[in-house]
Short mmCIF file of C-alpha atoms in Angstrom, two decimals:
data_model
loop_
_atom_site.label_atom_id
_atom_site.label_comp_id
_atom_site.label_asym_id
_atom_site.label_seq_id
_atom_site.Cartn_x
_atom_site.Cartn_y
_atom_site.Cartn_z
CA MET A 1 -14.87 31.14 -1.48
CA LYS A 2 -16.13 31.12 -5.31
CA GLY A 3 -15.58 33.58 -7.95
CA MET A 4 -11.79 34.07 -6.00
CA ASN A 5 -9.33 33.89 -8.19
CA PRO A 6 -6.57 32.75 -7.38
CA LYS A 7 -4.24 35.01 -6.71
CA GLN A 8 -6.91 35.69 -4.18
CA MET A 9 -6.64 32.32 -3.24
CA GLN A 10 -3.01 32.04 -2.62
CA LYS A 11 -3.63 35.33 -0.70
CA LEU A 12 -5.37 34.27 1.59
CA MET A 13 -3.57 30.82 2.55
CA LYS A 14 -0.90 32.20 3.12
CA GLN A 15 -2.75 34.45 5.87
CA LEU A 16 -4.11 31.78 7.10
CA GLY A 17 -1.22 30.18 7.55
CA ILE A 18 -1.48 27.13 4.88
CA LYS A 19 0.44 26.22 2.37
CA MET A 20 0.18 23.87 -0.59
CA GLU A 21 2.93 21.99 -2.61
CA GLU A 22 2.88 19.46 -5.25
CA LEU A 23 4.90 16.66 -5.10
CA GLU A 24 7.10 15.59 -7.88
CA GLY A 25 7.93 12.38 -8.79
CA VAL A 26 4.99 10.46 -7.10
CA LYS A 27 5.56 6.69 -8.64
CA GLU A 28 3.29 4.75 -6.85
CA VAL A 29 1.26 5.88 -3.01
CA VAL A 30 0.21 2.54 -0.97
CA ILE A 31 -2.36 1.99 2.03
CA LYS A 32 -1.62 -0.80 3.58
CA LEU A 33 -4.72 -2.20 5.70
CA GLU A 34 -4.64 -5.32 7.41
CA ASN A 35 -6.04 -7.70 4.22
CA LYS A 36 -5.47 -5.78 1.16
CA GLU A 37 -3.03 -2.75 0.18
CA ILE A 38 -5.10 0.07 -2.22
CA ILE A 39 -2.40 1.47 -4.59
CA ILE A 40 -2.51 4.48 -6.23
CA LYS A 41 -0.29 4.92 -9.85
CA ASP A 42 0.76 7.64 -11.36
CA ALA A 43 -0.41 9.66 -8.19
CA ALA A 44 -1.06 13.25 -8.40
CA VAL A 45 0.05 13.90 -4.57
CA THR A 46 -0.79 17.51 -3.01
CA VAL A 47 0.96 18.53 0.55
CA ILE A 48 -1.35 21.12 2.86
CA THR A 49 0.78 22.43 5.64
CA ALA A 50 -1.61 24.36 8.35
CA MET A 51 -1.26 24.78 11.87
CA GLY A 52 2.48 22.88 11.98
CA GLU A 53 0.27 19.23 10.48
CA LYS A 54 0.57 17.50 7.02
CA SER A 55 -2.22 16.21 5.24
CA TYR A 56 -2.51 14.54 1.73
CA GLN A 57 -4.03 15.39 -0.68
CA ILE A 58 -4.06 11.38 -3.19
CA VAL A 59 -5.99 11.72 -6.72
CA GLY A 60 -5.65 9.18 -9.51
CA LYS A 61 -6.54 5.32 -10.30
CA GLU A 62 -6.64 2.74 -7.42
CA GLU A 63 -5.66 -0.82 -7.74
CA VAL A 64 -6.90 -3.35 -5.18
CA ARG A 65 -4.71 -5.86 -4.05
CA GLU A 66 -6.14 -8.40 -1.22
CA VAL A 67 -3.05 -10.11 1.30
CA LEU A 68 -2.51 -12.97 2.55
CA ASN A 69 -1.51 -13.00 6.05
CA ILE A 70 0.76 -16.33 6.32
CA PRO A 71 1.54 -17.07 10.14
CA GLU A 72 5.60 -18.25 10.56
CA GLU A 73 4.94 -21.22 11.71
CA ASP A 74 3.33 -22.30 8.48
CA ILE A 75 5.74 -21.28 6.32
CA LYS A 76 8.14 -23.40 8.84
CA LEU A 77 5.88 -25.90 9.03
CA VAL A 78 6.49 -26.56 5.67
CA MET A 79 10.33 -25.95 5.44
CA GLU A 80 10.25 -29.23 7.75
CA GLN A 81 8.11 -31.60 5.68
CA THR A 82 9.41 -30.50 2.48
CA GLY A 83 13.03 -29.69 3.60
CA VAL A 84 12.29 -26.35 0.85
CA ASP A 85 14.13 -22.76 1.50
CA TYR A 86 11.82 -20.18 3.40
CA GLU A 87 11.25 -18.59 0.18
CA THR A 88 9.54 -21.84 -1.58
CA ALA A 89 7.81 -21.72 1.31
CA LYS A 90 6.31 -18.91 1.56
CA LYS A 91 5.39 -19.19 -2.24
CA ALA A 92 4.09 -21.99 -2.36
CA LEU A 93 1.83 -21.32 0.87
CA GLU A 94 0.40 -17.88 -1.07
CA GLU A 95 -0.14 -20.14 -4.06
CA THR A 96 -2.97 -22.44 -2.46
CA LYS A 97 -3.79 -19.09 0.27
CA GLY A 98 -2.82 -20.50 2.99
CA ASP A 99 -3.71 -24.26 2.71
CA LEU A 100 -0.97 -26.18 4.30
CA ALA A 101 -1.28 -29.50 2.82
CA GLU A 102 -2.11 -28.42 -0.04
CA ALA A 103 0.51 -26.81 -0.40
CA ILE A 104 3.34 -29.81 1.29
CA LEU A 105 1.75 -31.41 -1.13
CA LYS A 106 2.22 -29.19 -4.25
CA LEU A 107 6.51 -29.52 -3.47
CA GLN A 108 6.21 -33.33 -2.54
CA GLU A 109 5.13 -33.68 -5.95
CA SER A 110 6.82 -31.43 -7.77
#
């Protein structure tokens, strides 16, 4: 397809039933994995529709964040041991990377 002008390309894509459009107003795209998230801010997203299926092409600078999955039982245990509310217990566990003993001690000291 090298050397084909954009109008010819659009005509060919239309004949093949392929539609491309830019998504407007995209602020960020988040891809959630088991233990991390990939965040693409100010992403340029193109939706390609072919044979009834949609594909998304995303272009932008990525940022990777580690995600700590804290079990509900751990949050409840910290709540019981320290008398704090759910959010405070969860935040303490996040700050201590899930270390129960450290989270409990931290909350008891404050």
